[in-house]
Coordinates of C-alpha atoms in Angstrom, one line a residue:
Chain A
M1 CA -20.6 -23.6 61.8
S2 CA -17.4 -21.7 61.5
E3 CA -16.3 -18.5 63.2
V4 CA -17.0 -15.3 61.4
T5 CA -13.7 -13.3 61.4
E6 CA -12.5 -10.3 59.3
T7 CA -10.1 -12.7 57.3
D8 CA -12.8 -15.2 56.4
I9 CA -15.2 -12.5 54.9
P10 CA -14.8 -12.7 51.1
A11 CA -13.7 -9.4 49.3
G12 CA -17.2 -9.0 47.7
T13 CA -18.9 -8.9 51.1
R14 CA -16.2 -6.4 52.5
R15 CA -16.9 -4.3 49.4
A16 CA -20.6 -4.5 50.0
Q17 CA -20.0 -3.7 53.7
F18 CA -18.0 -0.6 52.8
A19 CA -20.9 0.6 50.2
E20 CA -23.3 0.4 53.0
F21 CA -21.3 2.1 55.3
W22 CA -20.8 4.9 52.6
F23 CA -24.4 5.0 51.7
Y24 CA -25.1 6.0 55.4
Y25 CA -22.0 8.3 55.8
K26 CA -22.7 10.3 52.8
E27 CA -26.3 11.2 54.1
N28 CA -24.6 13.2 56.6
R29 CA -23.6 16.3 54.6
G30 CA -21.6 17.9 57.2
A31 CA -19.5 14.8 57.7
V32 CA -18.7 14.6 53.8
I33 CA -17.7 18.1 53.9
A34 CA -15.6 17.5 56.9
L35 CA -13.9 14.6 55.4
V36 CA -12.8 16.8 52.6
V37 CA -11.3 19.6 54.8
F38 CA -9.7 17.0 56.9
A39 CA -8.0 15.5 53.6
L40 CA -6.9 19.1 52.7
I41 CA -5.3 19.6 56.3
L42 CA -3.7 16.2 55.9
L43 CA -2.1 16.9 52.4
A44 CA -1.1 20.5 53.9
A45 CA 0.6 18.7 56.6
I46 CA 2.4 16.2 54.2
F47 CA 3.4 18.9 51.7
A48 CA 4.1 21.7 54.2
P49 CA 7.7 22.3 52.8
L50 CA 6.2 22.8 49.2
L51 CA 3.4 24.9 50.2
S52 CA 5.4 27.5 52.1
S53 CA 8.1 29.5 50.9
H54 CA 9.7 30.1 54.2
G55 CA 10.9 27.6 56.8
P56 CA 9.1 27.6 60.2
D57 CA 11.9 28.8 62.2
T58 CA 13.2 31.5 59.6
Q59 CA 13.3 34.7 61.4
F60 CA 13.0 37.7 59.1
R61 CA 14.3 40.7 61.5
D62 CA 12.9 43.6 59.1
A63 CA 9.4 42.3 59.3
L64 CA 8.5 41.8 63.1
L65 CA 4.8 41.4 63.8
A66 CA 3.9 42.2 60.2
P67 CA 0.1 42.2 59.7
P68 CA -1.4 39.6 57.2
L69 CA -1.2 40.0 53.5
S70 CA 2.1 42.1 53.9
A71 CA 5.0 41.9 51.4
G72 CA 8.2 41.9 52.7
A73 CA 11.7 41.9 51.0
D74 CA 11.5 38.1 51.2
G75 CA 8.3 37.5 49.7
H76 CA 4.4 37.8 50.9
F77 CA 3.5 36.9 54.5
W78 CA -0.1 35.9 53.8
L79 CA -1.0 35.4 57.5
G80 CA 1.5 37.9 58.9
T81 CA 4.5 37.3 61.2
D82 CA 5.0 36.8 65.0
A83 CA 7.1 38.6 67.4
V84 CA 10.5 37.4 66.1
G85 CA 9.6 37.8 62.5
R86 CA 8.7 34.1 61.7
D87 CA 6.1 33.4 58.9
I88 CA 2.8 32.4 60.7
L89 CA 1.3 30.4 57.7
A90 CA 4.7 28.5 57.4
R91 CA 4.4 27.6 61.2
L92 CA 0.8 26.6 60.8
L93 CA 1.4 24.3 58.0
F94 CA 4.4 22.6 59.8
G95 CA 2.3 22.7 63.0
A96 CA -0.5 20.5 61.4
R97 CA 2.2 17.8 61.2
Y98 CA 2.6 17.9 65.1
S99 CA -1.1 18.0 65.8
L100 CA -2.1 15.2 63.4
F101 CA 0.8 13.1 64.7
V102 CA 0.0 13.8 68.3
G103 CA -3.5 12.7 67.5
V104 CA -2.6 9.5 65.8
V105 CA -0.1 8.4 68.3
V106 CA -2.3 9.2 71.3
V107 CA -5.3 7.3 69.8
L108 CA -3.3 4.4 68.9
L109 CA -1.6 4.1 72.3
A110 CA -4.7 4.6 74.3
L111 CA -6.8 2.2 72.0
S112 CA -4.3 -0.6 72.1
V113 CA -3.9 -0.6 75.9
G114 CA -7.5 0.1 76.6
V115 CA -8.7 -2.7 74.2
I116 CA -6.2 -5.4 75.8
L117 CA -7.3 -4.3 79.2
G118 CA -11.0 -4.4 78.2
L119 CA -10.9 -7.6 76.7
F120 CA -9.3 -9.3 79.6
A121 CA -11.7 -7.6 82.1
G122 CA -14.7 -8.6 80.2
W123 CA -13.5 -11.9 79.0
F124 CA -12.4 -13.5 82.3
G125 CA -14.5 -11.5 84.8
G126 CA -13.9 -12.2 88.5
W127 CA -10.7 -10.7 90.1
V128 CA -9.1 -9.7 86.8
D129 CA -12.2 -7.6 85.9
T130 CA -12.5 -6.1 89.3
V131 CA -8.9 -5.1 89.6
I132 CA -8.6 -3.6 85.9
M133 CA -11.8 -1.9 86.3
R134 CA -11.0 -0.2 89.7
V135 CA -7.8 1.0 88.3
M136 CA -9.8 2.5 85.4
D137 CA -12.2 4.0 87.9
I138 CA -9.3 5.7 90.0
I139 CA -7.8 7.3 86.5
L140 CA -11.3 8.4 85.6
A141 CA -11.7 10.1 88.9
F142 CA -9.1 12.8 88.1
P143 CA -10.0 15.7 85.6
S144 CA -8.2 14.4 82.5
L145 CA -6.2 17.7 81.7
L146 CA -5.0 17.9 85.4
L147 CA -3.8 14.4 85.5
A148 CA -2.1 14.8 82.2
L149 CA -0.6 18.1 83.8
V150 CA 0.7 16.2 86.8
F151 CA 2.1 13.3 84.6
V152 CA 3.9 15.8 82.6
A153 CA 5.3 17.5 85.8
V154 CA 6.5 14.0 86.8
L155 CA 7.9 13.0 83.2
G156 CA 9.2 16.6 82.4
P157 CA 7.8 18.8 79.8
G158 CA 7.7 18.1 76.2
L159 CA 5.6 16.8 73.3
V160 CA 6.6 12.9 73.7
N161 CA 5.8 13.2 77.2
A162 CA 2.5 15.1 76.7
M163 CA 1.4 12.5 74.4
I164 CA 2.0 9.5 76.7
A165 CA 0.3 11.5 79.5
I166 CA -2.8 12.0 77.5
A167 CA -2.7 8.3 76.1
I168 CA -2.8 7.3 79.7
V169 CA -5.7 9.5 80.8
Y170 CA -7.7 8.3 77.6
Q171 CA -7.2 4.6 77.8
P172 CA -9.9 4.0 80.4
H173 CA -12.7 4.9 78.0
F174 CA -11.5 2.4 75.4
A175 CA -11.1 -0.2 78.5
R176 CA -14.9 0.5 79.4
L177 CA -16.3 0.4 75.9
T178 CA -14.6 -3.0 75.1
R179 CA -15.6 -4.4 78.2
A180 CA -19.2 -3.6 77.8
A181 CA -19.1 -4.9 74.2
V182 CA -17.2 -8.0 75.1
L183 CA -19.8 -8.8 77.9
S184 CA -22.7 -8.3 75.4
E185 CA -21.0 -10.6 72.9
K186 CA -19.4 -13.3 75.0
N187 CA -22.5 -15.5 75.3
R188 CA -23.5 -15.3 71.7
D189 CA -24.0 -18.6 69.7
Y190 CA -21.1 -17.8 67.5
V191 CA -18.5 -17.3 70.4
M192 CA -19.7 -20.5 72.0
A193 CA -19.6 -22.3 68.6
A194 CA -15.9 -21.2 68.4
Q195 CA -15.3 -22.4 71.8
V196 CA -16.8 -25.7 71.2
A197 CA -14.8 -26.0 67.9
G198 CA -11.8 -25.7 70.3
A199 CA -10.6 -22.2 70.0
G200 CA -8.2 -21.0 72.8
N201 CA -8.9 -17.8 75.0
M202 CA -6.6 -15.7 73.1
R203 CA -8.2 -16.6 69.7
L204 CA -11.8 -16.3 71.2
M205 CA -10.8 -12.8 72.4
F206 CA -8.8 -11.2 69.7
R207 CA -10.2 -13.0 66.5
T208 CA -13.6 -13.9 67.3
V209 CA -15.0 -11.2 69.9
L210 CA -13.3 -8.3 69.1
P211 CA -14.0 -7.6 65.5
N212 CA -17.6 -7.4 66.5
C213 CA -16.9 -4.9 69.2
L214 CA -15.2 -2.5 66.9
A215 CA -18.2 0.1 66.0
P216 CA -18.1 1.9 69.3
L217 CA -14.5 1.8 69.5
I218 CA -14.1 3.6 66.1
V219 CA -16.5 6.4 67.3
Q220 CA -14.5 6.8 70.4
A221 CA -11.2 6.6 68.5
T222 CA -12.3 9.8 66.5
L223 CA -13.6 11.6 69.5
S224 CA -10.2 10.7 71.3
F225 CA -8.4 12.0 68.3
S226 CA -10.0 15.4 68.4
N227 CA -9.8 15.6 72.1
A228 CA -6.1 14.6 72.0
I229 CA -5.4 17.5 69.6
L230 CA -7.1 20.1 72.1
D231 CA -5.4 18.7 75.2
V232 CA -1.9 18.7 73.6
A233 CA -2.6 22.1 72.3
A234 CA -3.8 23.2 76.0
L235 CA -0.7 21.6 77.5
G236 CA 1.6 23.3 75.1
F237 CA -0.6 26.6 75.9
L238 CA 0.2 25.9 79.5
G239 CA 4.0 25.7 78.9
M240 CA 4.1 21.8 79.5
G241 CA 3.6 20.4 76.2
A242 CA 5.9 21.0 73.1
Q243 CA 8.6 23.5 73.7
P244 CA 9.5 26.6 71.8
P245 CA 10.6 26.9 69.0
T246 CA 8.5 24.0 68.0
P247 CA 5.6 25.1 65.8
E248 CA 3.0 23.4 67.6
W249 CA -0.3 25.3 67.6
G250 CA -1.0 25.5 71.5
T251 CA 2.8 26.6 72.0
M252 CA 2.2 29.1 69.3
L253 CA -0.8 30.7 71.3
S254 CA 1.1 30.5 74.5
E255 CA 4.0 32.5 72.9
A256 CA 1.6 35.1 71.4
R257 CA -0.4 35.7 74.6
E258 CA 1.5 38.8 75.4
F259 CA 0.8 40.5 72.0
I260 CA -3.0 39.9 72.0
L261 CA -4.0 43.6 72.2
R262 CA -1.3 44.7 69.7
A263 CA -1.3 42.0 67.0
W264 CA -4.6 40.0 66.7
W265 CA -3.3 37.8 64.1
V266 CA -0.7 36.3 66.1
V267 CA -3.4 34.8 68.5
T268 CA -6.2 34.3 65.9
F269 CA -4.7 32.0 63.1
P270 CA -3.3 29.3 65.4
G271 CA -6.6 28.8 67.4
L272 CA -8.6 28.9 64.2
A273 CA -6.4 26.1 62.9
I274 CA -7.0 24.1 66.1
L275 CA -10.7 24.7 65.9
I276 CA -11.0 24.0 62.2
T277 CA -9.2 20.5 62.5
V278 CA -10.9 19.5 65.6
L279 CA -14.4 20.5 64.4
A280 CA -13.8 18.6 60.9
I281 CA -12.8 15.5 63.1
N282 CA -15.7 15.9 65.3
L283 CA -18.2 16.3 62.3
M284 CA -16.4 13.0 60.9
G285 CA -17.0 11.3 64.3
D286 CA -21.0 12.2 64.0
G287 CA -21.0 10.9 60.4
L288 CA -19.2 7.5 61.5
R289 CA -21.7 7.1 64.3
D290 CA -24.5 7.5 62.0
A291 CA -23.1 4.9 59.5
L292 CA -21.9 2.4 62.0
D293 CA -24.5 2.5 64.9
P294 CA -27.5 0.4 63.8
K295 CA -29.7 1.7 66.7
L296 CA -29.4 5.3 65.2
K297 CA -29.7 4.5 61.7
R298 CA -32.6 6.1 59.9
S299 CA -33.8 7.6 63.2
Chain B
M1 CA -33.6 2.3 98.9
I2 CA -31.0 2.4 101.5
R3 CA -29.2 -0.8 100.3
F4 CA -28.9 1.0 96.8
F5 CA -27.4 4.0 98.7
L6 CA -25.2 2.2 101.0
G7 CA -23.9 -0.1 98.0
K8 CA -22.9 3.0 96.0
I9 CA -21.2 4.6 98.8
L10 CA -19.2 1.6 100.0
W11 CA -18.4 1.0 96.4
L12 CA -16.4 4.3 96.6
I13 CA -14.0 3.1 99.2
P14 CA -11.5 1.2 97.1
T15 CA -11.5 3.8 94.6
L16 CA -10.6 6.7 97.3
I17 CA -7.7 4.5 98.8
G18 CA -6.7 4.2 95.1
I19 CA -6.9 8.0 94.7
T20 CA -4.6 8.5 97.7
I21 CA -2.1 6.0 96.4
V22 CA -2.0 7.9 93.2
A23 CA -1.4 11.2 95.1
F24 CA 1.1 9.6 97.3
G25 CA 2.9 7.8 94.7
F26 CA 3.3 10.8 92.3
V27 CA 6.1 12.7 94.6
R28 CA 7.8 9.2 95.0
V29 CA 8.1 8.3 91.3
L30 CA 9.6 11.6 90.4
P31 CA 12.9 11.2 88.9
G32 CA 15.7 11.8 91.3
D33 CA 15.8 12.6 95.1
P34 CA 12.7 14.3 96.5
V35 CA 14.5 16.1 99.1
L36 CA 17.0 17.5 96.4
L37 CA 14.0 18.5 94.3
M38 CA 12.3 20.2 97.1
A39 CA 15.5 22.0 98.0
G40 CA 15.4 23.5 94.3
E41 CA 18.7 24.9 92.9
R42 CA 20.3 26.1 95.9
G43 CA 21.6 22.7 96.8
L44 CA 22.1 21.2 100.1
T45 CA 25.2 20.3 102.3
P46 CA 25.4 16.4 102.9
E47 CA 24.4 17.0 106.6
R48 CA 21.5 19.0 106.0
H49 CA 20.5 16.4 103.2
A50 CA 20.6 13.7 105.8
E51 CA 18.7 15.8 108.3
L52 CA 15.9 16.7 105.9
T53 CA 15.6 13.1 104.7
H54 CA 15.0 12.0 108.3
Q55 CA 12.6 14.9 109.1
L56 CA 10.5 14.4 106.1
G57 CA 10.5 10.7 106.8
F58 CA 12.0 9.6 103.5
D59 CA 14.1 7.3 105.1
R60 CA 11.5 5.0 106.4
P61 CA 10.0 2.0 104.7
I62 CA 7.4 3.0 101.7
W63 CA 4.4 1.5 103.4
V64 CA 5.2 3.2 106.8
Q65 CA 5.5 6.5 104.8
Y66 CA 2.1 5.7 103.1
S67 CA 0.3 4.8 106.1
D68 CA 1.5 8.0 107.9
F69 CA 0.4 10.1 104.9
L70 CA -3.0 8.4 105.1
W71 CA -3.4 8.8 108.6
K72 CA -2.5 12.7 108.4
V73 CA -4.9 12.9 105.4
L74 CA -7.7 11.6 107.2
H75 CA -7.1 14.2 109.9
G76 CA -7.1 16.9 107.3
D77 CA -3.4 17.5 107.3
L78 CA -2.2 17.7 103.6
G79 CA 1.4 19.1 104.7
D80 CA 2.5 22.5 104.1
S81 CA 3.3 24.3 100.8
L82 CA 7.1 24.7 100.0
V83 CA 6.5 28.1 98.6
T84 CA 4.1 30.0 101.1
H85 CA 4.9 27.5 104.2
K86 CA 1.2 27.5 105.0
P87 CA -1.1 24.4 105.3
V88 CA -2.1 23.1 101.9
L89 CA -5.7 22.5 103.1
H90 CA -5.7 26.1 104.2
E91 CA -4.7 27.5 100.8
F92 CA -7.0 25.2 98.9
L93 CA -10.1 26.2 101.1
T94 CA -9.1 29.8 100.6
L95 CA -8.9 29.6 96.8
F96 CA -11.8 26.9 96.6
P97 CA -14.7 29.5 96.8
A98 CA -13.5 31.5 93.8
T99 CA -13.4 28.3 91.8
V100 CA -17.0 27.1 93.0
E101 CA -18.4 30.8 92.1
L102 CA -17.0 30.6 88.6
G103 CA -17.9 26.9 88.2
L104 CA -21.5 27.5 89.5
F105 CA -22.1 30.6 87.5
A106 CA -20.7 28.9 84.3
M107 CA -23.0 25.8 85.1
V108 CA -26.1 28.0 85.5
L109 CA -25.3 29.6 82.1
A110 CA -24.9 26.4 80.5
V111 CA -28.2 24.7 81.9
V112 CA -30.3 27.9 81.2
I113 CA -29.3 28.3 77.7
G114 CA -28.5 24.7 76.9
V115 CA -31.7 22.9 77.9
P116 CA -34.3 25.1 76.4
V117 CA -32.0 25.2 73.0
G118 CA -31.9 21.5 73.1
V119 CA -35.8 21.2 73.5
L120 CA -36.7 23.8 71.0
A121 CA -34.1 22.1 68.4
A122 CA -35.7 18.9 69.0
I123 CA -39.4 19.9 68.8
K124 CA -38.5 22.0 65.6
R125 CA -36.3 19.3 64.2
G126 CA -34.7 19.8 60.8
S127 CA -35.9 23.4 61.0
W128 CA -33.3 26.3 60.5
F129 CA -33.1 26.8 64.2
D130 CA -32.3 23.2 64.8
Q131 CA -29.5 23.2 62.2
I132 CA -28.2 26.5 63.2
S133 CA -28.2 25.8 66.9
M134 CA -26.8 22.4 66.5
G135 CA -24.1 23.5 64.2
T136 CA -23.2 26.1 66.8
A137 CA -23.1 23.6 69.5
L138 CA -20.5 21.4 67.6
V139 CA -18.3 24.5 67.1
G140 CA -18.6 25.2 70.8
Y141 CA -17.8 21.7 71.6
S142 CA -14.6 21.7 69.1
M143 CA -13.7 24.9 70.6
P144 CA -10.2 25.2 72.2
I145 CA -11.4 27.3 75.1
F146 CA -7.9 29.0 75.9
W147 CA -7.9 30.4 72.5
W148 CA -11.8 31.4 73.0
G149 CA -11.0 33.4 76.1
L150 CA -8.1 35.2 74.4
L151 CA -10.5 36.2 71.6
L152 CA -13.2 37.4 74.0
I153 CA -10.6 39.4 75.9
I154 CA -9.4 41.2 72.5
L155 CA -13.1 42.0 71.6
F156 CA -14.5 43.0 74.9
S157 CA -11.5 44.2 77.0
G158 CA -9.1 45.3 74.2
I159 CA -11.6 46.7 71.5
L160 CA -15.0 47.6 73.4
K161 CA -13.3 48.2 76.6
W162 CA -16.6 46.6 78.3
T163 CA -15.0 44.3 80.6
P164 CA -11.8 44.1 82.7
V165 CA -9.1 41.7 81.7
S166 CA -8.3 39.8 84.8
G167 CA -9.1 39.4 88.6
R168 CA -12.3 39.1 90.4
I169 CA -13.3 42.5 91.3
S170 CA -11.9 46.2 91.2
L171 CA -8.9 46.8 93.7
I172 CA -10.9 49.4 95.3
Y173 CA -13.0 47.1 97.0
Y174 CA -11.9 44.9 99.9
F175 CA -14.0 42.6 102.1
P176 CA -12.1 41.7 105.2
N177 CA -14.3 39.1 106.6
G178 CA -15.8 38.0 103.5
T179 CA -17.1 34.3 102.5
G180 CA -14.8 34.2 99.4
F181 CA -17.8 34.3 97.2
M182 CA -17.3 37.6 95.6
L183 CA -20.7 38.2 94.2
W184 CA -22.2 37.3 97.9
D185 CA -19.7 39.5 99.7
A186 CA -20.1 42.4 97.3
L187 CA -23.9 42.1 97.7
M188 CA -23.8 42.1 101.3
S189 CA -21.1 44.9 101.7
G190 CA -23.5 47.3 100.4
Q191 CA -21.0 49.2 98.7
K192 CA -22.0 51.0 95.7
G193 CA -20.7 49.5 92.4
A194 CA -19.3 46.5 94.2
L195 CA -21.6 44.0 92.7
T196 CA -21.6 45.4 89.1
S197 CA -17.6 45.4 89.4
A198 CA -17.6 41.6 90.6
L199 CA -20.1 40.7 87.8
S200 CA -18.1 42.5 85.1
H201 CA -15.2 40.4 86.2
L202 CA -17.3 37.1 86.2
I203 CA -19.0 37.3 83.2
L204 CA -16.1 36.4 80.6
P205 CA -14.6 33.7 82.4
S206 CA -18.0 32.2 82.9
I207 CA -18.9 32.3 79.3
V208 CA -15.5 30.8 78.5
L209 CA -16.0 28.0 81.0
A210 CA -19.5 27.3 80.1
T211 CA -18.8 26.9 76.2
I212 CA -18.2 23.1 76.1
P213 CA -20.8 22.2 78.7
L214 CA -23.4 24.2 77.0
A215 CA -22.7 22.6 73.7
V216 CA -22.7 19.2 75.6
I217 CA -26.0 19.9 77.4
A218 CA -27.5 21.2 74.3
R219 CA -26.8 18.2 72.2
Q220 CA -27.7 15.9 74.9
T221 CA -31.0 17.5 75.5
R222 CA -32.0 17.4 71.9
S223 CA -31.3 13.9 71.4
A224 CA -32.9 12.8 74.7
M225 CA -36.0 15.0 73.6
L226 CA -36.0 13.3 70.3
E227 CA -36.2 9.7 71.7
V228 CA -38.7 10.8 74.2
L229 CA -41.1 12.5 71.7
G230 CA -41.4 9.3 69.6
E231 CA -42.7 7.2 72.7
D232 CA -46.0 5.8 73.0
Y233 CA -47.0 7.6 75.9
V234 CA -46.3 11.0 74.1
R235 CA -48.4 9.8 71.2
T236 CA -51.3 8.9 73.7
A237 CA -51.0 12.4 75.3
R238 CA -51.2 13.9 72.1
A239 CA -54.1 11.7 70.8
K240 CA -56.3 12.5 73.8
G241 CA -56.0 16.0 72.9
M242 CA -53.7 17.5 75.4
P243 CA -52.2 20.7 74.5
P244 CA -48.8 20.5 72.8
R245 CA -47.2 22.7 75.5
R246 CA -48.3 20.3 78.2
V247 CA -47.2 17.3 76.2
V248 CA -43.7 18.7 75.8
G249 CA -43.4 20.5 79.0
V250 CA -44.9 17.8 81.4
H251 CA -44.7 14.4 79.7
A252 CA -41.5 14.6 77.4
L253 CA -39.3 17.1 79.2
R254 CA -39.5 15.4 82.6
N255 CA -38.4 12.0 81.2
A256 CA -36.0 13.5 78.9
M257 CA -34.3 15.3 81.7
I258 CA -33.2 12.1 83.4
P259 CA -30.1 11.4 81.0
V260 CA -29.5 15.2 81.0
I261 CA -29.0 15.3 84.5
T262 CA -26.5 12.6 84.3
T263 CA -24.7 14.7 81.6
I264 CA -25.0 17.7 83.8
G265 CA -23.4 15.8 86.8
L266 CA -20.5 14.4 84.4
Q267 CA -19.6 18.0 83.5
V268 CA -18.2 18.8 87.0
G269 CA -14.9 16.8 86.1
M270 CA -15.0 18.7 82.7
L271 CA -15.5 22.1 84.6
M272 CA -12.4 21.4 86.6
A273 CA -10.2 20.7 83.7
G274 CA -11.7 23.9 82.0
A275 CA -11.1 25.9 85.2
I276 CA -7.3 25.2 85.0
L277 CA -7.3 27.0 81.4
T278 CA -10.1 29.5 82.2
E279 CA -8.5 30.8 85.5
T280 CA -5.1 30.8 83.8
I281 CA -6.1 33.2 81.0
F282 CA -8.1 35.4 83.3
S283 CA -5.9 35.3 86.1
W284 CA -8.9 34.1 88.2
P285 CA -7.5 33.2 91.8
G286 CA -9.0 29.8 92.1
I287 CA -7.8 26.1 92.4
G288 CA -7.0 25.8 88.7
K289 CA -4.6 28.6 88.6
W290 CA -3.1 27.3 91.8
M291 CA -2.5 24.0 90.6
V292 CA -1.0 25.2 87.5
D293 CA 1.3 27.7 89.4
S294 CA 2.1 25.0 92.0
I295 CA 3.2 22.4 89.0
S296 CA 5.5 25.2 87.6
R297 CA 7.0 26.1 90.9
R298 CA 7.5 22.5 91.8
D299 CA 5.5 23.0 95.0
Y300 CA 4.8 19.2 95.3
P301 CA 3.0 19.2 98.6
S302 CA 0.4 21.7 97.0
V303 CA 0.3 19.5 93.9
Q304 CA -0.3 16.3 96.0
G305 CA -2.9 18.0 98.2
G306 CA -4.6 19.7 95.4
L307 CA -4.7 16.4 93.3
L308 CA -6.4 14.4 96.1
M309 CA -8.9 17.2 97.2
I310 CA -10.0 17.6 93.5
A311 CA -10.4 14.0 92.8
V312 CA -12.3 13.4 96.0
I313 CA -14.7 16.3 95.4
V314 CA -15.2 15.2 91.6
M315 CA -16.1 11.7 93.1
V316 CA -18.4 12.9 95.7
V317 CA -20.2 15.2 93.0
N318 CA -20.6 12.0 90.7
L319 CA -21.7 10.1 93.7
I320 CA -24.4 12.7 94.5
V321 CA -25.5 12.7 90.7
D322 CA -25.7 8.9 90.9
L323 CA -27.8 8.9 94.0
L324 CA -30.2 11.6 92.5
Y325 CA -30.3 9.5 89.4
G326 CA -31.8 6.5 91.5
L327 CA -34.2 9.0 93.2
I328 CA -35.8 10.3 90.0
N329 CA -35.5 7.1 88.0
P330 CA -36.8 4.1 90.0
R331 CA -35.8 1.7 87.3
I332 CA -32.3 2.1 88.3
R333 CA -32.6 1.5 92.0
H334 CA -34.6 -1.6 91.6
R335 CA -32.2 -3.2 89.1

């Protein structure tokens, strides 16, 4: 009996697996729409320079706080301009790059560290488990945004530090999930078989057990992706994330705060961009959970 | 039963120690010299620097500093604020009622609306009510609340002029010996219009803070109810001709509430994070705004003390929820 790992699965089986996944995913209409919306946001981020006629930092001094749809000497401002005359649409398009980039980096960091810690804790048990999980408990005892704020205060404000701080705060969730999944898998027959066949700890942990723990991790990763976008925007809003003039959505909101009663568009559009992106990712997360979690299938 | 409680409480001690290490370590890992950081941009003469270093105890071994810190914390001494020069604990306790009031009000909103909506959505699964309410819940869950707060200010304070933009109560009211709980103080003072003023200041921040917990509770209630409604004992109750209202209200709801209560408890940490943003937007004089201000003013003793207090409070609330969970669900207790 050989161990079942991803690499051993023939391509046909994998295609069948994907077909099954897609069968359940497309049942959720919201998730399919969200996938389309997310793809559009991704394309907008990639092709931002082609889609906007203005640069994100170009200031049009004759069009300060111009309302949406207004036409200036330099072309149309579809979503208006901000207090120093920058085109809001252009800033939102370029801002999408930051938000998506932040989400991806935070999730990758939190996922890789959390999974490794969770694997070690679950696989070895004993004092390794106790030490790792206690540290995770301590991190979880602090409200995430507060801890991220304090980390940023230590590291200094800025987008990179904000990402590191949020990744540190998120990784206990991955560690806990991985540990729980490892505990339920590690006494199964296939793991025993691999062990008897002479696989070492590293191979058992990363090649045998880990691929079978992926479903909850993928769902958690989408959740963290949307939360990371929200939290980085929140840090930006508090002045601790990306610094001006970066067109990060939260930072844009923070700059726009003093104009809320005079120019609604300066505040409305960046927030709407955050909401739509986060909503799309959360809806996709719902779809993924329906498709990946066998307990909830067809319930 | 007692063993279950004691076990839970003992289990907290290592985490508590860890929290003190984090709060203690935070000032020490700051890049640069803590004394220079505390002195700010004015700078220091070398003599004054040495004197301050000695006075603040930074010239002692790190473990001596830590045990000294721990000893003081255990005696309720969190140090003095660098800005106001008042004890940090005093500042914290003065501002804490404002955050508790806001948090409680928000939580009541979230539970009072979230639970019935979740129950109704589960009973009428697939109906337009289910779809609209769960769609709204997902929007609420995805909401950047700092933006949501700004939108509400534009609408209700800017355009409709129904509510004030910031603060806790109109400046014409003042309660010298108040408890810090503005609604209570206003009610007790008997001054005309005080309670209305306090309520009108409280309502928008509460809605903003309640948004995410409300969405989470509604979703969680719905899924817990759906699970319970499929159980055998609910079918039995229905089969023996019990009125549907009683089946749902007594048999299903009571069991569905068990996971919901855990969810409600877990929202306390979320509420603290939300309070940071909500209080900043509405200039609400509570712990959240104080922490943000302390961080931007580099008032490290306040940040350190606040961090410690908040973590301990969140832990204690989670412990209470855990114990309650054991109380209402015997299966957990006897595991």
